JSON list of C-alpha atoms in Angstrom, two decimals:
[
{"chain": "N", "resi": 10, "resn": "UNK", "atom": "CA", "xyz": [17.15, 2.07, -7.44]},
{"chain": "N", "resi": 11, "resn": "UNK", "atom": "CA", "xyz": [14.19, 2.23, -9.76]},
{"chain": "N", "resi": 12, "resn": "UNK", "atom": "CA", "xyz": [11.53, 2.82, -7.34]},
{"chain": "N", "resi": 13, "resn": "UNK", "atom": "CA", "xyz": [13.65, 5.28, -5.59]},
{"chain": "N", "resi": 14, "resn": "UNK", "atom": "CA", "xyz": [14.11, 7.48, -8.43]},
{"chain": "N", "resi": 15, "resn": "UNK", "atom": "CA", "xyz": [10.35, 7.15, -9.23]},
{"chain": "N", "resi": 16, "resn": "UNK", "atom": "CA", "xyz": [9.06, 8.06, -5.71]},
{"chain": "N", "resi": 17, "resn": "UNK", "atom": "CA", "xyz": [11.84, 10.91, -5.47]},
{"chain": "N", "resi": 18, "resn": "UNK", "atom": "CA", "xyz": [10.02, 12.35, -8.52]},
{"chain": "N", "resi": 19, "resn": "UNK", "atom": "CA", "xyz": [6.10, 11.75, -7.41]},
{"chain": "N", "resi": 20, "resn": "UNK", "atom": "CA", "xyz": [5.75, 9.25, -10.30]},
{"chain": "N", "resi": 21, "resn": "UNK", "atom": "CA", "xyz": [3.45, 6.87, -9.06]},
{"chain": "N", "resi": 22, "resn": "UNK", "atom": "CA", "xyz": [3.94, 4.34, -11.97]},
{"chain": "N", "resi": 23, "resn": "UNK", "atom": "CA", "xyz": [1.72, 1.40, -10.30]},
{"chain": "N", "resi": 24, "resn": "UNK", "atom": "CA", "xyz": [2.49, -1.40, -12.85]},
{"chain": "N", "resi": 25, "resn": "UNK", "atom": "CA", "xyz": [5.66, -0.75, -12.60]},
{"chain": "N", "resi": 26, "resn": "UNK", "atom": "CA", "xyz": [6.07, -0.96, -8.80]},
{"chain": "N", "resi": 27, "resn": "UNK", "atom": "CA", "xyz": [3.99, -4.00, -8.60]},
{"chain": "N", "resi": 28, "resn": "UNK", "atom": "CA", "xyz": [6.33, -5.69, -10.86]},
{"chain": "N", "resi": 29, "resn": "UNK", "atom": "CA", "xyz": [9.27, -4.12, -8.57]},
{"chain": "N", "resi": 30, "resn": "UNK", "atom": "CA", "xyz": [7.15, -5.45, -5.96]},
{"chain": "N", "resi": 31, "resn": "UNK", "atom": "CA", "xyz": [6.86, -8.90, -6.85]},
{"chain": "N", "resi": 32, "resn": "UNK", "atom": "CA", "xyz": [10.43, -9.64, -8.37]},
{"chain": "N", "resi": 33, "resn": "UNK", "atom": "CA", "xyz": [11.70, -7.90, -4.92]},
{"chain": "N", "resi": 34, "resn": "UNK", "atom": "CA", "xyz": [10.00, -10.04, -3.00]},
{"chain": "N", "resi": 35, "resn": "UNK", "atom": "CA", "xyz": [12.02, -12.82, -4.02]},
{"chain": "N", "resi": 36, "resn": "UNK", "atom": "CA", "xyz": [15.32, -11.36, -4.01]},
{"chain": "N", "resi": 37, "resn": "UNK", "atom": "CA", "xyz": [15.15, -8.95, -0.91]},
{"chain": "N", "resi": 38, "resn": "UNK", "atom": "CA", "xyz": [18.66, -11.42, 0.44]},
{"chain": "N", "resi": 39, "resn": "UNK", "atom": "CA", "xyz": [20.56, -9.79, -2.35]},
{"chain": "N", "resi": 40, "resn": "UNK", "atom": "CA", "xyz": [19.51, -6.68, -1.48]},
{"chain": "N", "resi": 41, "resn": "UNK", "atom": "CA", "xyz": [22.21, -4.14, 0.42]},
{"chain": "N", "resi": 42, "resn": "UNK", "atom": "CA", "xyz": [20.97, -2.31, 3.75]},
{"chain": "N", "resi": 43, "resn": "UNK", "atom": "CA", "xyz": [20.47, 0.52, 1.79]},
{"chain": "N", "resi": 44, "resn": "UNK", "atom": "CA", "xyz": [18.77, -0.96, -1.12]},
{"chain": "N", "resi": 45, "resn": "UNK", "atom": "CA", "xyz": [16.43, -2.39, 1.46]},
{"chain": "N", "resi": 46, "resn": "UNK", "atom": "CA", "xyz": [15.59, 0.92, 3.14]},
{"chain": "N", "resi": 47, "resn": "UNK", "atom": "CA", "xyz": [15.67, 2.61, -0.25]},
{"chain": "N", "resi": 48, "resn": "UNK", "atom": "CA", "xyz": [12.84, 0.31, -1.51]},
{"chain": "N", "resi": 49, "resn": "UNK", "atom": "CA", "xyz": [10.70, 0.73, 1.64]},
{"chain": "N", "resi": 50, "resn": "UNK", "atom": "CA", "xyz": [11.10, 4.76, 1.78]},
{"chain": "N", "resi": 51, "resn": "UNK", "atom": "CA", "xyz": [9.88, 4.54, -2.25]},
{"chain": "N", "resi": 52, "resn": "UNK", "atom": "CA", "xyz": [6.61, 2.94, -1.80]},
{"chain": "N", "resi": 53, "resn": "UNK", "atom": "CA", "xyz": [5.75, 4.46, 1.96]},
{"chain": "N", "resi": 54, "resn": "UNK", "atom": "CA", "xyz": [6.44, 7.72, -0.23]},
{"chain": "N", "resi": 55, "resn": "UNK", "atom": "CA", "xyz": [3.91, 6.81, -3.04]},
{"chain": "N", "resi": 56, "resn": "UNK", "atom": "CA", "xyz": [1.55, 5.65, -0.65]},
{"chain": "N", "resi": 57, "resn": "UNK", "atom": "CA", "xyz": [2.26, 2.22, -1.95]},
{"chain": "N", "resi": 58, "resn": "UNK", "atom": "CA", "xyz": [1.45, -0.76, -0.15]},
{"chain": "N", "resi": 59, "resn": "UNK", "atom": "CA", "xyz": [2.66, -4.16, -0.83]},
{"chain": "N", "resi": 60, "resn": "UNK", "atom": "CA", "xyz": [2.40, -6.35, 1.82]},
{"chain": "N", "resi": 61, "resn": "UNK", "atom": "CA", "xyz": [4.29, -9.31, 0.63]},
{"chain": "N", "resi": 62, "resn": "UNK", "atom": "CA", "xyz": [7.32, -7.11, -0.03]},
{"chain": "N", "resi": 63, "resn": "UNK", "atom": "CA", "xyz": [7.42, -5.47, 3.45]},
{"chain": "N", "resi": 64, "resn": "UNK", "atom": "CA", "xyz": [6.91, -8.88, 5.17]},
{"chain": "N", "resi": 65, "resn": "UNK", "atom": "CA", "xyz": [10.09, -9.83, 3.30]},
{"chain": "N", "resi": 66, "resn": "UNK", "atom": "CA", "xyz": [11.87, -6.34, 3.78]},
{"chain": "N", "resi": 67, "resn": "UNK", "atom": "CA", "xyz": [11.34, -6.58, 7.69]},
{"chain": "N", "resi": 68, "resn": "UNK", "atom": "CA", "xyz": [12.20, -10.26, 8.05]},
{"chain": "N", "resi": 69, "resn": "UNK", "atom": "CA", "xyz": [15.99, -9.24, 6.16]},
{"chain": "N", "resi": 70, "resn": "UNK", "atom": "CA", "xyz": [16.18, -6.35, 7.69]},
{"chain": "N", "resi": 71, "resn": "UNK", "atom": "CA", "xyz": [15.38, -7.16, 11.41]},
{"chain": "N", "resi": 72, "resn": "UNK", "atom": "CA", "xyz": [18.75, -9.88, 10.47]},
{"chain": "N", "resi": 73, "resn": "UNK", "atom": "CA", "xyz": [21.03, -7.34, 9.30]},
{"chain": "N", "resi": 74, "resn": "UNK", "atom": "CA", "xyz": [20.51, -4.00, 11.31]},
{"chain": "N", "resi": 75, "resn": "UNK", "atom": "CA", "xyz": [23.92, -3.19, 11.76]},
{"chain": "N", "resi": 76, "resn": "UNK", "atom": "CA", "xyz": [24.37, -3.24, 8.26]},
{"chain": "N", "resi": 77, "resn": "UNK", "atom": "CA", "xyz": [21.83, -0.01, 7.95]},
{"chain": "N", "resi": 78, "resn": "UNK", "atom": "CA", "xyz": [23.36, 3.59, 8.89]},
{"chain": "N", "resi": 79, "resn": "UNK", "atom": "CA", "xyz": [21.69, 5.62, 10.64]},
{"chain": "N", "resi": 80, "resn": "UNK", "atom": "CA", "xyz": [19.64, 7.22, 8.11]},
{"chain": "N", "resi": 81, "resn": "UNK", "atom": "CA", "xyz": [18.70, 3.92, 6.68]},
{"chain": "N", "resi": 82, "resn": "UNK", "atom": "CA", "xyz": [17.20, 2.77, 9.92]},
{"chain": "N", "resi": 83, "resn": "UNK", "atom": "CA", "xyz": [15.06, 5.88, 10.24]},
{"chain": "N", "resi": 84, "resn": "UNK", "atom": "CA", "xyz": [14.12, 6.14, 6.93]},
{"chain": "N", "resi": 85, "resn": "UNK", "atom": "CA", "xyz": [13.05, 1.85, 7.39]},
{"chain": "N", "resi": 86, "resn": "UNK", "atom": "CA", "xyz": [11.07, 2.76, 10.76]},
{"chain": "N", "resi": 87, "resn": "UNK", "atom": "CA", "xyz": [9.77, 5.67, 8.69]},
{"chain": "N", "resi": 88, "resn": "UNK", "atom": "CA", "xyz": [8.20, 3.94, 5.79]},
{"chain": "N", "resi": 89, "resn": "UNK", "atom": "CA", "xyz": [6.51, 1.05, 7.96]},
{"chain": "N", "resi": 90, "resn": "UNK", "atom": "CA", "xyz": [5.18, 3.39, 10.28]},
{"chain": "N", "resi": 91, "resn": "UNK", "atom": "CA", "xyz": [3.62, 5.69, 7.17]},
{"chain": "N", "resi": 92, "resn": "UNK", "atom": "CA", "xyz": [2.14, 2.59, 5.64]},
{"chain": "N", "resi": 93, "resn": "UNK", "atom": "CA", "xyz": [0.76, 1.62, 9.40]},
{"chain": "N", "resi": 94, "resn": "UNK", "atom": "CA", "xyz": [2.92, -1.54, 8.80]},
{"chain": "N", "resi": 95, "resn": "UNK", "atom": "CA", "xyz": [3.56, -3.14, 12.20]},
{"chain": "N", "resi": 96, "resn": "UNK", "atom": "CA", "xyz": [6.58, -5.40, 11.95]},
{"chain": "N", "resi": 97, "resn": "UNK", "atom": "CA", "xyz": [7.78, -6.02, 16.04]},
{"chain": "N", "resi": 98, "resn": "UNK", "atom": "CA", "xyz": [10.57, -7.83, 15.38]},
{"chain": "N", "resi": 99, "resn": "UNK", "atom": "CA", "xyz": [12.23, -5.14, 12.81]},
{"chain": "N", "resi": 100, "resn": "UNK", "atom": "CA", "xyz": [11.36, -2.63, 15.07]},
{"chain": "N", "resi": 101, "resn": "UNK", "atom": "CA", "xyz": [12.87, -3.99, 18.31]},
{"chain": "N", "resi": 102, "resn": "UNK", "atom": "CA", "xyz": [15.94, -4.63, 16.00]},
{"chain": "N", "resi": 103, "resn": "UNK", "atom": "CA", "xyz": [15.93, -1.00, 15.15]},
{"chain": "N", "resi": 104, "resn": "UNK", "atom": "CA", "xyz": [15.62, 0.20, 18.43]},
{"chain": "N", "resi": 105, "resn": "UNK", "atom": "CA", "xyz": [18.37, -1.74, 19.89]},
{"chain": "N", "resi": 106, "resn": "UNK", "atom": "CA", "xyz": [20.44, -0.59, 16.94]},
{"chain": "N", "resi": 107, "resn": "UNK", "atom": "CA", "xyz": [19.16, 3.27, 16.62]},
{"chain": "N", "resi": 108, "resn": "UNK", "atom": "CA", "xyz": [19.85, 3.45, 20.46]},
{"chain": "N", "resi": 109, "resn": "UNK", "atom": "CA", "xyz": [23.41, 2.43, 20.38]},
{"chain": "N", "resi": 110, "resn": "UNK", "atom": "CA", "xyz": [24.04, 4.77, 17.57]},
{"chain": "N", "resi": 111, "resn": "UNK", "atom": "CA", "xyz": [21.81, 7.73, 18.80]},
{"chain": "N", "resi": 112, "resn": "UNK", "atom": "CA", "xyz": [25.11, 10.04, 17.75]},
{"chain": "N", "resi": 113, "resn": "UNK", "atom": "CA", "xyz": [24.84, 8.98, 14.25]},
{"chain": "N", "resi": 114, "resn": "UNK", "atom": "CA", "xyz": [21.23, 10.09, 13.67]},
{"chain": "N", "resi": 115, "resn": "UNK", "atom": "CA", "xyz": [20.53, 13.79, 11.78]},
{"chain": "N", "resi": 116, "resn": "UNK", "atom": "CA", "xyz": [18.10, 15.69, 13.47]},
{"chain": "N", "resi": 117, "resn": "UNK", "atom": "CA", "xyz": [15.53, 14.52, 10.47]},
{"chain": "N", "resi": 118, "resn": "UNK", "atom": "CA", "xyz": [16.59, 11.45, 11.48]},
{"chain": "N", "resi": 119, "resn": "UNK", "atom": "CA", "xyz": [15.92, 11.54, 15.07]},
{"chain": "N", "resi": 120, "resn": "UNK", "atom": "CA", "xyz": [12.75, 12.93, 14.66]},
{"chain": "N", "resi": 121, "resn": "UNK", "atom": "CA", "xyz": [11.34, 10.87, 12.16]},
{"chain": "N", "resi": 122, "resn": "UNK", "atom": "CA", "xyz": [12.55, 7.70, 14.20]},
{"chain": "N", "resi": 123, "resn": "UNK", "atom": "CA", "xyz": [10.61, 9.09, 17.42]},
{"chain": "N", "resi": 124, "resn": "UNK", "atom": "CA", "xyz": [7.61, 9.42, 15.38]},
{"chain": "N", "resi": 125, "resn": "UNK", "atom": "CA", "xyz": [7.83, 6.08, 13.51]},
{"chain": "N", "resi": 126, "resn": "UNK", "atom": "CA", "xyz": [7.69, 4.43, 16.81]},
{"chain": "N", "resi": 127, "resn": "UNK", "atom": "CA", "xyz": [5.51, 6.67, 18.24]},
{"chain": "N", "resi": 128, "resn": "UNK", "atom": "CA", "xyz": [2.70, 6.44, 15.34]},
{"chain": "N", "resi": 129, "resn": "UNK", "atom": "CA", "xyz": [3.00, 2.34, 15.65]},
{"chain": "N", "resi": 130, "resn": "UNK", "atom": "CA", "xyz": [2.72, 2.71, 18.95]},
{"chain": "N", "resi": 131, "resn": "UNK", "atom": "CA", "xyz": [5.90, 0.35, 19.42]},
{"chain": "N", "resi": 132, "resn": "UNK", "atom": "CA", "xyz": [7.09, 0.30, 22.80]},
{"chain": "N", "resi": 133, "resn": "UNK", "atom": "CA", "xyz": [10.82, 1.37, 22.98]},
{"chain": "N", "resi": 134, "resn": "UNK", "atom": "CA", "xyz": [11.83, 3.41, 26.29]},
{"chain": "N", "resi": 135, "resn": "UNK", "atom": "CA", "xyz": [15.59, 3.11, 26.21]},
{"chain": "N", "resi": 136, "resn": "UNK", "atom": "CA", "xyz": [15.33, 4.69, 22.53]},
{"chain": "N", "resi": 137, "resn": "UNK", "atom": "CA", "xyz": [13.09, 7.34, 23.54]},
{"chain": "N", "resi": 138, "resn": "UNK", "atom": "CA", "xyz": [15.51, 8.44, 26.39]},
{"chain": "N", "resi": 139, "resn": "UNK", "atom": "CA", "xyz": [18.33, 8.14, 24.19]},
{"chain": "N", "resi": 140, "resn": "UNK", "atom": "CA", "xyz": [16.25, 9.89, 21.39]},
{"chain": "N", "resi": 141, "resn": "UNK", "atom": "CA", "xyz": [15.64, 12.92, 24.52]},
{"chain": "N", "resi": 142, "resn": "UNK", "atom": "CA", "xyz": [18.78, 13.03, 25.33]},
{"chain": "N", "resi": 143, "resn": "UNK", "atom": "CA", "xyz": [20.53, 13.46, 21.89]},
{"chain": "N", "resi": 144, "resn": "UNK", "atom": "CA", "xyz": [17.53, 15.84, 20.75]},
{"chain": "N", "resi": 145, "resn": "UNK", "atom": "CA", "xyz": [17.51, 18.31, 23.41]},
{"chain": "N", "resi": 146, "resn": "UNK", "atom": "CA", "xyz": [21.84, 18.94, 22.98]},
{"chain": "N", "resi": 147, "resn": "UNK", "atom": "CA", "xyz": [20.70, 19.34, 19.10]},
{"chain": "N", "resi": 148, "resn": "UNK", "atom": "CA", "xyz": [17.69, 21.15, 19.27]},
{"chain": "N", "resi": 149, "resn": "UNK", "atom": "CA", "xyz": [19.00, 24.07, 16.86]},
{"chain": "N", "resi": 150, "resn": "UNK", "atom": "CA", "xyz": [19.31, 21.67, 14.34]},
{"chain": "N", "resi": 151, "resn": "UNK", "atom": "CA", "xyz": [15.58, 20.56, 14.16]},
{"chain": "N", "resi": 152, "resn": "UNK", "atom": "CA", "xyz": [13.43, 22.27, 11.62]},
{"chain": "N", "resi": 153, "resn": "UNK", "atom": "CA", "xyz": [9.89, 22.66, 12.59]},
{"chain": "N", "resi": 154, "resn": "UNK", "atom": "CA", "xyz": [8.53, 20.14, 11.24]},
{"chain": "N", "resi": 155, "resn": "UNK", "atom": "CA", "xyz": [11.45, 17.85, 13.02]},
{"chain": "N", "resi": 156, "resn": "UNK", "atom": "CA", "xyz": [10.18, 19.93, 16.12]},
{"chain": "N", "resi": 157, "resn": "UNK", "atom": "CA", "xyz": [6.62, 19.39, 15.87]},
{"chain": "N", "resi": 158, "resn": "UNK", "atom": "CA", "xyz": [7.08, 15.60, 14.56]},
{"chain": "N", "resi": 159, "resn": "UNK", "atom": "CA", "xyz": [9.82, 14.54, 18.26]},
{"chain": "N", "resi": 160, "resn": "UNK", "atom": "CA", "xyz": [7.07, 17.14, 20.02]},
{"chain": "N", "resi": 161, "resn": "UNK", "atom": "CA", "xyz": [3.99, 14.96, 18.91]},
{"chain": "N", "resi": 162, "resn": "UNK", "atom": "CA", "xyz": [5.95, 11.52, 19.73]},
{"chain": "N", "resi": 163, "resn": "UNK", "atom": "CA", "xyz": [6.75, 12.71, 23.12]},
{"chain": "N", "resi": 164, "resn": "UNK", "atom": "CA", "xyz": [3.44, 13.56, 23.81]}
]
């Protein structure tokens, strides 16, 4: 993934992700989960918006949540949520998913869902419980960052 490997390095090449963004747009259906997660986590990570391509991204991916593992969902809710993108439909999808597969998450991954949802504001109380739950039997694993991030979404 292009934009992936751009946004991994800090390359904000803005030409070349509006031209990702538009041809994307159009073809987010042959995308795989993780292709569609991947492309969302590059721009949120360059701080790039592109409207048109996240309306597209959350309509496919709200359809085909149990495609995504469980990184892929948080790293979906993450990149809307850092963009301030509200999309209610892809995130009730993820909830209902990310809740049934609370044992799947990382401890990044847990924490960075919480505050996806939290930061949106986008209710979701049987995934915060299930998000408490999980968390507190893992809490060694949180770094503090993870810590301060579930702390802050709790709040």
């Amino acid at each position: 993934n292009t934009a992936w490997a751009f946004a991994t390095l800090g390359i904000p090449a803005s030409e070349l992700f509006e031209a990702i963004a538009r041809e994307s747009t159009q073809r987010v259906g042959d995308f795989e989960a993780q292709g569609l997660a991947n492309t969302a986590w590059a721009f949120a990570k360059l701080g790039a918006p592109a409207p048109q391509l996240f309306e597209a991204i959350a309509r496919e991916s709200a359809q085909r949540v149990g495609d995504f593992n469980a990184q892929g969902l948080a790293n979906t809710a993450w990149a809307f949520a850092t963009l301030g993108i509200p999309a209610s439909e892809l995130f009730e999808a993820i909830a209902r998913e990310s809740t049934q597969r609370v044992g799947d998450f990382e401890a990044q991954g847990l924490a960075n869902t919480a505050w996806a949802f939290a930061k949106l504001g986008a209710p979701a109380p049987q995934l915060f419980e299930a998000i408490a739950r999980e968390s507190a039997q893992r809490v060694g694993d949180f770094n503090a960052q993870g810590l301060a991030n579930t702390a802050w979404a709790f709040a």
